[in-house]
Coordinates of C-alpha atoms in Angstrom, one line a residue:
Chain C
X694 CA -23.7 15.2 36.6
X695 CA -20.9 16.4 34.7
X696 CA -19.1 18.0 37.7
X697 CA -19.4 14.7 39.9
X698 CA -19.1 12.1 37.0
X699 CA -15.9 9.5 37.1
X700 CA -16.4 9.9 33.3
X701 CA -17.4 12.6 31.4
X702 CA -17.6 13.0 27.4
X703 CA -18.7 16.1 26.0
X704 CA -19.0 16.6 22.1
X705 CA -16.5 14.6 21.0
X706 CA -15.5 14.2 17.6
X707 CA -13.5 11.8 15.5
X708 CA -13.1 11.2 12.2
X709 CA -11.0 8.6 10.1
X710 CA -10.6 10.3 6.4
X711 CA -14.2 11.3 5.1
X712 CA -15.6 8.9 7.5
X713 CA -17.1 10.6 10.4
X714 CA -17.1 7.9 13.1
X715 CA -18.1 10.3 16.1
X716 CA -20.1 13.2 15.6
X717 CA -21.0 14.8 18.8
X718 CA -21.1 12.3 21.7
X719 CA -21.9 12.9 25.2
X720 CA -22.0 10.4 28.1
X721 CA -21.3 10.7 31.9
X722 CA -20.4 8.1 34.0
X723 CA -20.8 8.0 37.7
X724 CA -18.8 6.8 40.5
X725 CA -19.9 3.1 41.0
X726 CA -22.1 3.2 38.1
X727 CA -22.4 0.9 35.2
X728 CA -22.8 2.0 31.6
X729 CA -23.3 0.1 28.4
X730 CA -22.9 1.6 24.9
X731 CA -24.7 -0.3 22.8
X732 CA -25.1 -0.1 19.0
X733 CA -24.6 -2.2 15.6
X734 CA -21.0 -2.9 14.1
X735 CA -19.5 0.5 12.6
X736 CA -21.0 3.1 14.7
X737 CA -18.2 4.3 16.7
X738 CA -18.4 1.6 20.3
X739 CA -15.2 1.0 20.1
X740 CA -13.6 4.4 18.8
X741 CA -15.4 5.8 21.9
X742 CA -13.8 3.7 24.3
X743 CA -10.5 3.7 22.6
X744 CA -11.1 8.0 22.8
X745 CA -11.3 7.6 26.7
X746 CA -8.4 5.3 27.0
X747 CA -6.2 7.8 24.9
X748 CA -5.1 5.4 22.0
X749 CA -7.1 7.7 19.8
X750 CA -7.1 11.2 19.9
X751 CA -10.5 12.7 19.1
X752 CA -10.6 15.9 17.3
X753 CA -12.6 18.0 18.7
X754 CA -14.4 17.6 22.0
X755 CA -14.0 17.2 25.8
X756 CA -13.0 14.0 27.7
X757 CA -13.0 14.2 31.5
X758 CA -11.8 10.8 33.8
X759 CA -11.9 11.9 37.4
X760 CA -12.4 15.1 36.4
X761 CA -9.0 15.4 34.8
X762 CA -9.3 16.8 30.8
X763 CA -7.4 14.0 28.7
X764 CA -7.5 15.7 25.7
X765 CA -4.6 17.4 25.2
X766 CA -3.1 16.0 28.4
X767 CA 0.5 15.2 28.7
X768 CA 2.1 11.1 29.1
X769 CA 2.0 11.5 32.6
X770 CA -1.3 13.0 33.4
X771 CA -2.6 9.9 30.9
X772 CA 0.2 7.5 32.9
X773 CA -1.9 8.5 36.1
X774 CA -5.1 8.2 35.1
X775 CA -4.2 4.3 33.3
X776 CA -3.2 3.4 36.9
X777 CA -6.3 3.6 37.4
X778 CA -8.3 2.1 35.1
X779 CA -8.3 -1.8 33.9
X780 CA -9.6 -2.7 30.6
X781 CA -11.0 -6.1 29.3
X782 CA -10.3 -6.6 25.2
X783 CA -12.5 -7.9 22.8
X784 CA -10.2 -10.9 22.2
X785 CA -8.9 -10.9 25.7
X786 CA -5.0 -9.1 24.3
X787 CA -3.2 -11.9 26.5
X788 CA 0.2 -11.5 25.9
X789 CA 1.6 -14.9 24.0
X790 CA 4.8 -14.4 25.3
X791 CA 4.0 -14.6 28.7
X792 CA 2.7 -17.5 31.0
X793 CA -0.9 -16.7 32.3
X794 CA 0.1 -15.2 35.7
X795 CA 2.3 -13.2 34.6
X796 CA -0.1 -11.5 32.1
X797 CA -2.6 -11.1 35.3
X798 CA 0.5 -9.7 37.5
X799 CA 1.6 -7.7 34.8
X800 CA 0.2 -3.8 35.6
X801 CA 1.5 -4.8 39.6
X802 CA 4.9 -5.7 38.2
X803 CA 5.8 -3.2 35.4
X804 CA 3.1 -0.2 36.6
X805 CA 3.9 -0.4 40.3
X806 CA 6.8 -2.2 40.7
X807 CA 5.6 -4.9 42.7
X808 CA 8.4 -7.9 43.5
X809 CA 7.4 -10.9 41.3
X810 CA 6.8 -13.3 44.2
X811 CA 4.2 -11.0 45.3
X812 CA 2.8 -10.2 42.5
X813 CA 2.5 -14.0 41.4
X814 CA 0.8 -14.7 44.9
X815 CA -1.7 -11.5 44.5
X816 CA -2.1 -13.1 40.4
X817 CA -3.0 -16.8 41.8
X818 CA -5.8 -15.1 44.1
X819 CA -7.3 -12.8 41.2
X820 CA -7.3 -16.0 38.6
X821 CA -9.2 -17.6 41.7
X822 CA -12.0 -14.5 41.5
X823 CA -12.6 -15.6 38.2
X824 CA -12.7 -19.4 38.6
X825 CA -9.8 -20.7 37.7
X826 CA -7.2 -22.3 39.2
X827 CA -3.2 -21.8 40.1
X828 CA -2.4 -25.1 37.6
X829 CA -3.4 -22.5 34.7
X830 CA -1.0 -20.0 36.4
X831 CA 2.5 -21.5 34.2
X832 CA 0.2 -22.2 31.2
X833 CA 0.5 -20.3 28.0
X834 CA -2.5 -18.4 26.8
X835 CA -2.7 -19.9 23.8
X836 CA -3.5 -23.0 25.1
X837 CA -6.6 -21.5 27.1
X838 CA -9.9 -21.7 25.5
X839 CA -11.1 -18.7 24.3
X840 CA -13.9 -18.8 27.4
X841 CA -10.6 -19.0 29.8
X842 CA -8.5 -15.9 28.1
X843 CA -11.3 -13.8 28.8
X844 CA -11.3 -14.7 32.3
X845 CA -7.6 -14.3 32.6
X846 CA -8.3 -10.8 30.5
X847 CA -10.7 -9.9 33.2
X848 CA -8.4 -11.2 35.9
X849 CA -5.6 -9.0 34.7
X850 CA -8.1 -6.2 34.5
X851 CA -9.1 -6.3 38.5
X852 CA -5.4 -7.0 39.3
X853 CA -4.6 -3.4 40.1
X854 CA -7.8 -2.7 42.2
X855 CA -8.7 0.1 39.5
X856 CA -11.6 3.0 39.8
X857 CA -12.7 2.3 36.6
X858 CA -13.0 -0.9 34.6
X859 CA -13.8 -1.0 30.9
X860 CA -15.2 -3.8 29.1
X861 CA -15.0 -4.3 25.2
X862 CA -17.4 -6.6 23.7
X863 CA -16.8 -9.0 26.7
X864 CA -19.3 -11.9 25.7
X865 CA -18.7 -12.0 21.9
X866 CA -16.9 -15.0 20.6
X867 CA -17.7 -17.2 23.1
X868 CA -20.7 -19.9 23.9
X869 CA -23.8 -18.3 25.4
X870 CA -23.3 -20.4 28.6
X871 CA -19.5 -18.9 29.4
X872 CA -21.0 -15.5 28.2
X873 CA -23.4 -15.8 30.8
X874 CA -20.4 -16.7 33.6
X875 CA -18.2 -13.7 32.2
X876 CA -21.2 -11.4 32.7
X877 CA -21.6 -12.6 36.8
X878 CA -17.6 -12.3 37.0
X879 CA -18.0 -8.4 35.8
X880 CA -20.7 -7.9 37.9
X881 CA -19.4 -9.3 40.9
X882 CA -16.0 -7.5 40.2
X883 CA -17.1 -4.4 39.3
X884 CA -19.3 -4.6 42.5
X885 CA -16.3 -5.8 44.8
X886 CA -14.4 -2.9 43.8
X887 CA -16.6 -0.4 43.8
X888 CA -15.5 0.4 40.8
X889 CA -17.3 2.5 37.9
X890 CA -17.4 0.7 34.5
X891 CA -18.3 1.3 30.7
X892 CA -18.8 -1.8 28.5
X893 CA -19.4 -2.0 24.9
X894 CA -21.3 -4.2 23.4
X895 CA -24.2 -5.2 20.9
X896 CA -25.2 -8.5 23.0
X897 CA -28.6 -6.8 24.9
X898 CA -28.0 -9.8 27.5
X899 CA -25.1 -8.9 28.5
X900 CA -26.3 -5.2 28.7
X901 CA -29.0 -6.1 30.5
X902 CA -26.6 -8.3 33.1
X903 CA -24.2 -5.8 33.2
X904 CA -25.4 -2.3 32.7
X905 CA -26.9 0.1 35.3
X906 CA -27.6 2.4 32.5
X907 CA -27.8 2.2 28.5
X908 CA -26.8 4.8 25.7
X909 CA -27.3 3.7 22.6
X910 CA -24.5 4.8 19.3
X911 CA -25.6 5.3 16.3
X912 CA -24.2 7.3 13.4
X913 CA -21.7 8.4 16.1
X914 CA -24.4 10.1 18.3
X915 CA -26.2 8.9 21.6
X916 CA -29.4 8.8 20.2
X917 CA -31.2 7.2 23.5
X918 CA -29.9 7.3 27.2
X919 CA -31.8 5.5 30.1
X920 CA -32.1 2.8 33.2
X921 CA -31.4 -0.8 31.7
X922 CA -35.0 -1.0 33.4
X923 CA -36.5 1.2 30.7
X924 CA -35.3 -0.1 27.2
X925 CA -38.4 -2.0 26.9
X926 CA -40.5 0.1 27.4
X927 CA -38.4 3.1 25.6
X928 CA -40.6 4.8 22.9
X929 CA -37.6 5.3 20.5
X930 CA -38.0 3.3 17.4
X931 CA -33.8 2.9 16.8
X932 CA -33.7 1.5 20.2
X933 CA -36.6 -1.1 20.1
X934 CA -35.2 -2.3 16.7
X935 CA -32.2 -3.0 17.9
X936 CA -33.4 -4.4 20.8
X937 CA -35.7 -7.0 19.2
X938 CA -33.2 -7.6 16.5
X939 CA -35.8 -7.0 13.6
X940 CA -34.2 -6.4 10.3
X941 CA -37.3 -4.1 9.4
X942 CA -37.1 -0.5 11.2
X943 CA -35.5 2.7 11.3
X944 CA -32.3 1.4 11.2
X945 CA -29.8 2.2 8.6
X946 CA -27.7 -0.8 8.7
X947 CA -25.5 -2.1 6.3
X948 CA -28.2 -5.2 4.8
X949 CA -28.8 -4.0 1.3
X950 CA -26.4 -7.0 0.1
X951 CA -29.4 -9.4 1.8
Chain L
X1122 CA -10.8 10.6 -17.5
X1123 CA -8.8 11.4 -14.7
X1124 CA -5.6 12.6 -16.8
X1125 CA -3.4 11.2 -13.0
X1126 CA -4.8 7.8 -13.6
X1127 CA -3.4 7.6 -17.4
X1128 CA -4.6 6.3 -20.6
X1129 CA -5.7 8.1 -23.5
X1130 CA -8.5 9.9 -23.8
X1131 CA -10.8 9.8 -27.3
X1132 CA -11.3 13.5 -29.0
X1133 CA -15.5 13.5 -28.2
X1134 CA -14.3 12.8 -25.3
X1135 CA -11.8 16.1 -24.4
X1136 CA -14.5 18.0 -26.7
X1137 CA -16.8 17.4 -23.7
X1138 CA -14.5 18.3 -21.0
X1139 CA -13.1 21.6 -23.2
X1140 CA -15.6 23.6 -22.5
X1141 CA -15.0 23.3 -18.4
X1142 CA -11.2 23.3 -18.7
X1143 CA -10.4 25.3 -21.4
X1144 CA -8.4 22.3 -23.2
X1145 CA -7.1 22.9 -26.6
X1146 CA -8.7 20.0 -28.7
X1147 CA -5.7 19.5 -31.0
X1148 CA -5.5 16.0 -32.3
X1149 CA -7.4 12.8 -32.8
X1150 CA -5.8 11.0 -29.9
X1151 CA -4.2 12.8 -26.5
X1152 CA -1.7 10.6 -24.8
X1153 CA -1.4 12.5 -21.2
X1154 CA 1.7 12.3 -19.3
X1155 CA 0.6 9.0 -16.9
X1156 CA 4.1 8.4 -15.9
X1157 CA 4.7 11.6 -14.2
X1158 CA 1.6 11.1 -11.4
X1159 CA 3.1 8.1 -10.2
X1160 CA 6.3 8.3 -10.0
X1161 CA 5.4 11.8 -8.2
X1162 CA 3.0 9.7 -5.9
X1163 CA 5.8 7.1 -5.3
X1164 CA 8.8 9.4 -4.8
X1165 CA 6.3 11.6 -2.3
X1166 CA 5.3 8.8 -0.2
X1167 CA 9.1 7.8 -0.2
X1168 CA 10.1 10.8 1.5
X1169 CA 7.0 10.5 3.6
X1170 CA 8.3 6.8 4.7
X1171 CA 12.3 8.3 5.3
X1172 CA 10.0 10.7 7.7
X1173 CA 8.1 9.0 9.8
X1174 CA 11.3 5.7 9.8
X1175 CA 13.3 8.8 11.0
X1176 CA 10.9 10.0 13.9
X1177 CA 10.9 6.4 14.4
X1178 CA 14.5 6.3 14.9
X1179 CA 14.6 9.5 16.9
X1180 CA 12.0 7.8 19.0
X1181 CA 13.9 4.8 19.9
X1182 CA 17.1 6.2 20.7
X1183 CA 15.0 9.1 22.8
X1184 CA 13.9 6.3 24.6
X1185 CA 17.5 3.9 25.1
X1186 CA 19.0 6.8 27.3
X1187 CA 15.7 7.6 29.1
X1188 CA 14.6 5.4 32.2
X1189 CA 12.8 2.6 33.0
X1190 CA 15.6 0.4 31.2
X1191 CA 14.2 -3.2 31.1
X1192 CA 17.3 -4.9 31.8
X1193 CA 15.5 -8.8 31.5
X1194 CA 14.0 -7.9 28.1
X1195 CA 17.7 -6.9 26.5
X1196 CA 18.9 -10.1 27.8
X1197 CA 16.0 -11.9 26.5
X1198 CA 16.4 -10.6 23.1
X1199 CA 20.4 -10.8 23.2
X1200 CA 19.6 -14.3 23.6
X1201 CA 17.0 -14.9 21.0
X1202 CA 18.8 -12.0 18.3
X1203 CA 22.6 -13.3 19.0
X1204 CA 23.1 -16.4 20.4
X1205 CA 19.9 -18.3 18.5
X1206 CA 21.8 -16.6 15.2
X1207 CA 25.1 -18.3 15.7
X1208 CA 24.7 -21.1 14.2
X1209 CA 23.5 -19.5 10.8
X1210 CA 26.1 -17.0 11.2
X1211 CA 28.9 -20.1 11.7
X1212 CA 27.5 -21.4 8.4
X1213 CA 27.3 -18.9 6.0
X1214 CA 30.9 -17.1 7.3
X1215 CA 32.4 -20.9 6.8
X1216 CA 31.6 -21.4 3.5
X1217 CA 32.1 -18.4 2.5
X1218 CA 35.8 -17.8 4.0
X1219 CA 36.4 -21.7 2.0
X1220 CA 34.9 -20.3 -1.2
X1221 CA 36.8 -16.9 -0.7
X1222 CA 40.4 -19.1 -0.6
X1223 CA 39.5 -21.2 -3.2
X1224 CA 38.4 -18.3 -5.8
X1225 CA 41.3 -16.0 -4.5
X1226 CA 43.8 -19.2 -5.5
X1227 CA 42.5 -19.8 -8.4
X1228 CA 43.3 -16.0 -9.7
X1229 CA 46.2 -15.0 -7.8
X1230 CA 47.6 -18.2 -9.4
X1231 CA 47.4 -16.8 -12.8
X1232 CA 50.1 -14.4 -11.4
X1233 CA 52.1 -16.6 -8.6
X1234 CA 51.1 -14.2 -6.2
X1235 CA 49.2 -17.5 -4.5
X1236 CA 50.9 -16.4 -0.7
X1237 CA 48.6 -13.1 -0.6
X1238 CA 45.8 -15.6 -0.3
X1239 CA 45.4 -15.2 3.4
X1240 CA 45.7 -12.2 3.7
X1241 CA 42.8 -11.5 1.2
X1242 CA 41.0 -13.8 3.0
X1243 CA 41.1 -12.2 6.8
X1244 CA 40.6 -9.1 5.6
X1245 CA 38.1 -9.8 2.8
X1246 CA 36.1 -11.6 5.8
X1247 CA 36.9 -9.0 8.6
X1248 CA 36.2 -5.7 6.5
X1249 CA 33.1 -7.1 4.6
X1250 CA 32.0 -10.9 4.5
X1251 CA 31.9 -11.2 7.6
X1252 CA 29.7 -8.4 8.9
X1253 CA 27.7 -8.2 5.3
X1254 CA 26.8 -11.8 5.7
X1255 CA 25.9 -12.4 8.7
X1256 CA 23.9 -9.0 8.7
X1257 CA 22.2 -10.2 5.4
X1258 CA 21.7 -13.3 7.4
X1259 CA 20.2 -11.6 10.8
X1260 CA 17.8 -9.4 9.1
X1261 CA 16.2 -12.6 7.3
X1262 CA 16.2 -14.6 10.5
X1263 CA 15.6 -11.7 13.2
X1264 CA 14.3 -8.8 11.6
X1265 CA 11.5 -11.1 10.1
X1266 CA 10.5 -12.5 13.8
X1267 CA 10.7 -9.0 15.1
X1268 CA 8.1 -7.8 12.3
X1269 CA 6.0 -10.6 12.8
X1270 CA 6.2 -10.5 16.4
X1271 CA 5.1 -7.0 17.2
X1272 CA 3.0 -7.0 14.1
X1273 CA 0.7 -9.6 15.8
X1274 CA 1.0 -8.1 18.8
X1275 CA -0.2 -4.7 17.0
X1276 CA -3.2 -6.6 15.2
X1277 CA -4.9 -8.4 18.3
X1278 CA -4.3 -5.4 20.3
X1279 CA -1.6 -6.3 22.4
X1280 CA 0.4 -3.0 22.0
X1281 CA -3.1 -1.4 22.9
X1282 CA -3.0 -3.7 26.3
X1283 CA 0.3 -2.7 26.8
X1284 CA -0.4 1.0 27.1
X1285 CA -4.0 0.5 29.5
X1286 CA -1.3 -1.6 31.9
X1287 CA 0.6 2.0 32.0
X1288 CA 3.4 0.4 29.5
X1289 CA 5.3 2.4 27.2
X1290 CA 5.5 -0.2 24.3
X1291 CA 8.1 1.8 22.7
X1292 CA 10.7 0.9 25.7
X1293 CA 9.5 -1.9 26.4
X1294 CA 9.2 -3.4 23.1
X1295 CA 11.4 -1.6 20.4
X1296 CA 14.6 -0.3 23.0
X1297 CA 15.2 -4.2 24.1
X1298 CA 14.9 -5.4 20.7
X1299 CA 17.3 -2.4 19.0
X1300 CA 20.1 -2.2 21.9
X1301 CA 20.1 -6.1 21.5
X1302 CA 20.9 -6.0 18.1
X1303 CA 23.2 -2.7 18.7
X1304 CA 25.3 -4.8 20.9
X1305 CA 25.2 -8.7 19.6
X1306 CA 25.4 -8.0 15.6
X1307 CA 29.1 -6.9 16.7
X1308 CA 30.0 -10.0 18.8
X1309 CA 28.5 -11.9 16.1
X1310 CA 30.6 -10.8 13.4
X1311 CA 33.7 -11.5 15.5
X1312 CA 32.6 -14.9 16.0
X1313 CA 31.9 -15.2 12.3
X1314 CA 35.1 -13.5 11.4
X1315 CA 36.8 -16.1 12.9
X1316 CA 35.4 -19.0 11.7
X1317 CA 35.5 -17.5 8.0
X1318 CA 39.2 -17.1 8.8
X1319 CA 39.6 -21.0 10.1
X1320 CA 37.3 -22.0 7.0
X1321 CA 39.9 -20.4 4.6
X1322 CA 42.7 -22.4 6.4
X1323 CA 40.8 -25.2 6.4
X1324 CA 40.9 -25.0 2.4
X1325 CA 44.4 -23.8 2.0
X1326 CA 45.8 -26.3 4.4
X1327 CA 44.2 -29.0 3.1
X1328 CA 42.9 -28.4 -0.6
X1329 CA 45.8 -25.8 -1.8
X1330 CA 48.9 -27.5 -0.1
X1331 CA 49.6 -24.6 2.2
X1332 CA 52.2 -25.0 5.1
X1333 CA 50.1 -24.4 8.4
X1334 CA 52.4 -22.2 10.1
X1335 CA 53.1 -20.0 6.6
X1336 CA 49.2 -19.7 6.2
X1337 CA 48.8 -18.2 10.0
X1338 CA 51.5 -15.7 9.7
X1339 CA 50.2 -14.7 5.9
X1340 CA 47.0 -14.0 8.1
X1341 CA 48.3 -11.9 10.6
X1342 CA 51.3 -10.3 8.8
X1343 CA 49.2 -7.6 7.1
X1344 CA 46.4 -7.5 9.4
X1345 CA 45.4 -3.8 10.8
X1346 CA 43.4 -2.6 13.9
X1347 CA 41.2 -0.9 11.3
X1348 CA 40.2 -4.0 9.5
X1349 CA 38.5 -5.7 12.6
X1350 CA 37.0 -2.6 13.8
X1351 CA 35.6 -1.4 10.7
X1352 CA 33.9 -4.6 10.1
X1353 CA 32.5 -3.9 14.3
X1354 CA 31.6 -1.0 13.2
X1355 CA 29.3 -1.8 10.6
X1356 CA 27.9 -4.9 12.4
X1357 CA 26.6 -2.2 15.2
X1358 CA 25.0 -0.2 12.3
X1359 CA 23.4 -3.4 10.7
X1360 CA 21.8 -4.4 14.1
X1361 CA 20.6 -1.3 14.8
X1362 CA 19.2 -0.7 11.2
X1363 CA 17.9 -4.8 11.2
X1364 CA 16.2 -4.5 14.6
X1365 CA 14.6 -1.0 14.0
X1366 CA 13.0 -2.3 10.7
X1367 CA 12.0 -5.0 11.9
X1368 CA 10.5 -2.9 15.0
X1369 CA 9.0 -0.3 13.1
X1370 CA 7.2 -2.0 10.2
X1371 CA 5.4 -4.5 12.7
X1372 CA 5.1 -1.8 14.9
X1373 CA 2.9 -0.1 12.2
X1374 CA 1.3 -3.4 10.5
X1375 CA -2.5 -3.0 10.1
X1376 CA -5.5 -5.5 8.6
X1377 CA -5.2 -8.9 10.2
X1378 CA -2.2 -11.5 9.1
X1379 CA -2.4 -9.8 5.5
X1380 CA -0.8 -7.2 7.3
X1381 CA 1.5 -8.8 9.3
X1382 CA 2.5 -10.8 6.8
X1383 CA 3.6 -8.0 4.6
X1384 CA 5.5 -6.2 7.4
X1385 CA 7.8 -8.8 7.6
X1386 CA 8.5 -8.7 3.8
X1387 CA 8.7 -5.5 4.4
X1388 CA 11.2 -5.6 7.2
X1389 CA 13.5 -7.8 5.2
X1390 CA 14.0 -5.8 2.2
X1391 CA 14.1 -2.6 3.6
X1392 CA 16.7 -3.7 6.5
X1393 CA 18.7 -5.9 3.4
X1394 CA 18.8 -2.5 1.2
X1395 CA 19.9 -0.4 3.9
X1396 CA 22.8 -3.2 4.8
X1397 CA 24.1 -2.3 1.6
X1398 CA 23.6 1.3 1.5
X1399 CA 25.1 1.7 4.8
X1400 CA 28.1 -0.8 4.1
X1401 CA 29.1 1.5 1.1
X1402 CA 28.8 4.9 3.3
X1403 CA 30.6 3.1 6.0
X1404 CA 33.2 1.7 4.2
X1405 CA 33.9 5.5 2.4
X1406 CA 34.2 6.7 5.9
X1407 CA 36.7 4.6 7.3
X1408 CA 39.0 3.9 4.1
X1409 CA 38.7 7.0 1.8
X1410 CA 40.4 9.5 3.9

């Protein structure tokens, strides 16, 4: 899988202090496939993703995007492989000082150089992919709901056209109803590009909307890896805890102050 | 006890711990030493800080000479850093050039040597009013927003979105921000050089009985190049010191508006301290030869 994967982690390791966050992950991602990590708060979703995105260094370990090695690599060899790729933020990351199209244009005007008029015009047709319309295009985003940043986030995430798409917690903080549309925006994104993406989350609907394929974190190992198709009927104990959301179980999660 | 953390430690106490470190059990009470691990820890992460605000500083100019330039951002933040500080600037140079002709009357009086009044005051304003105050003024009204600025950005991952959007946030955040306050603390100062000079004629004119014409040529008589450019001179150091402060202690805020918040304390007293600092090595530059 490894050789052919748009994503490949091999034993990666990161630690913050004492705290080992990662011990030991591996994960492949395939071209037009759709992963999910899923897993409770503290056990390493986020570091992971932040590991393949290069805005942590792990210490130990292998991370392959397009088969390129990105530990260890050098600004531009990460430069490239960011042109690629379009992330989605937890809290969407708009940035306030900027009017919503030009947060959407942004990667076509400062990445590629794109002329603003064009970019604005490509910026109007991506905020239309996710349902909104060119009146929010002058609009700051902090007067956006919080439903509506995400779906600027994600339309400034498909601007590019990227490979790879990655999705951090994409439905948490908003209503179940507008996590529900963000989850058929991703899908039909990620499906008009042809792109490959890896979401985090601990929202099992949205995983099961989303994901081709599960791996689940926990104390900063995949402990189960499967088809969405088979977490029901998975035979591992962490998994179908976490799954049905019962506080008894194998879990060690952080409840002895209930 | 941990002898670092202080305090005393009772004799049954150290009896207990003799036997694993070999302590002499000597007295009653032991008062350890609990100054000495602080102030080590304190002076230790002090040269730590000087360290990482120098890579800092290495970092930023690095990047200033080094392409992409982002030409709209430095006009952007000339805008917001120089001309959105002029009217602050106005104020605190007026006032102060009118308290400067005042207080220099009232002593030079004592000895009728009341004529030298304008002439203390132009170069008393050009030399160091002028660019101490409005410096003083710019790193409490700029280097504050700047902190708070980029440490919100830092905090709801902004910087992070920056850098997926193949962004350097160091050029395209810090550079604009330090190059504008390189180049507008400067023009500043002249502006409030100026007006400290027309606030001391204002006083002498019209409070101290001056003659107009006598007070303008007192100004100018003994006037030098140096004055005016040694007071530039600093303003270009006080930008650059303001703006990177302010730049690198958002840059590196952590733990939600807690964090932010004390960034920009941060980034006001370290960039008010090294105002001073700097003014003194400066000024011993230019004049001690």
């Amino acid at each position: 899988m490894s050789d052919t994967a748009k994503i490949s982690l091999r034993d990666v390791h990161k630690s913050f202090g004492p705290k080992k966050v990662l011990q030991g992950i591996n994960l492949d991602v395939g071209p037009g496939e759709s992963v999910a990590i899923i897993g409770g708060s503290g056990t390493g979703k986020s570091v992971t993703l932040k590991c393949v995105l290069g805005l942590l260094v792990p210490e130990q370990g292998s991370i392959k995007v397009n088969g390129t090695e990105m530990v260890g690599a050098s600004r531009s060899t990460r430069e490239e492989m960011l042109a690629h790729t379009g992330m989605l933020f937890q809290g969407a990351a708009l940035f306030d000082s900027l009017p919503v199209w030009e947060n959407v244009a942004f990667g076509l005007i400062e990445g590629r150089g794109m002329k603003r008029k064009q970019a604005r015009d490509i910026a109007i047709a991506r905020l239309a992919d996710v349902g909104l319309g060119a009146e929010v295009a002058n609009m700051s985003p902090a007067s956006l709901s919080g439903g509506m940043q995400k779906r600027v986030g994600l339309a400034r995430a498909i601007a590019t056209e990227p490979e790879i798409l990655f999705f951090d917690e994409p439905t948490t903080g908003i209503d179940p109803i507008m996590g529900d549309v963000i989850n058929d925006l991703i899908v039909k994104c990620t499906r008009e590009l042809g792109a490959c993406a890896m979401t985090i989350t601990h929202d099992m609907a949205s995983a099961r909307k989303i994901a081709d394929r599960v791996a689940m974190l926990y104390q900063g190992k995949i402990i189960w890896d499967g088809p969405v198709s088979e977490i029901d009927n998975a035979d591992n104990p962490y998994l179908q805890q976490f799954v049905s959301g019962d506080i008894e179980g194998p879990l060690d999660l952080d409840l002895k102050h209930l | 006890m941990d002898i670092a953390t202080g305090g005393s430690i009772q004799k049954a106490d150290l009896n207990k711990s003799a036997n694993a470190t070999d302590w002499p059990a000597t007295g009653e009470i032991i008062i350890p030493m609990p100054i000495f691990a602080p102030v080590g820890r304190m002076f230790l992460a002090f040269l730590a800080l000087v360290g990482r605000v120098t890579v800092f500083a290495g970092r930023t100019v690095g990047h200033m000479v080094t392409p992409p330039f982002y030409f709209r951002l430095i006009f952007k933040q000339m805008r917001e850093i120089g001309y959105f500080s002029l009217p602050v600037v106005a104020m605190t140079t007026l006032f102060a050039g009118m308290v400067l002709a005042l207080q220099s009357y009232s002593g030079f009086s004592r000895f009728s040597a009341e004529s030298a009044v304008a002439t203390v005051v132009v170069i008393s304003m050009t030399r160091e009013l002028g660019p101490v105050l409005a410096g003083l003024m710019v790193a409490g009204r700029v280097g504050a927003a700047i902190a708070a600025e980029i440490g919100t950005m830092r905090v709801t991952e902004q910087i992070d979105a920056l850098v997926t959007l193949s962004t350097n946030p160091f050029k395209y955040l810090v550079v604009p921000r330090v190059v504008a306050g390189l180049v507008t603390l400067p023009m500043l100062v002249l502006i409030g050089d100026i007006i400290g000079v027309l606030g001391g004629y204002l006083v002498g004119v019209n409070k101290l009985g001056f003659n107009e014409g006598s007070y303008i040529r007192n100004t100018f008589q003994y006037l030098e190049q140096l004055d005016v450019i040694s007071g530039l001179v600093k303003a270009a150091v006080f930008g650059f010191l303001i703006t990177l402060m302010g730049c690198y202690h958002g840059y590196h805020s952590r733990g939600g508006a807690q964090g932010v918040g004390q960034a920009t304390t941060n980034a006001v007293v370290s960039s008010s301290i090294l105002i001073l600092i700097s003014n003194y090595i400066v000024t011993e530059l230019f004049f001690t030869r």
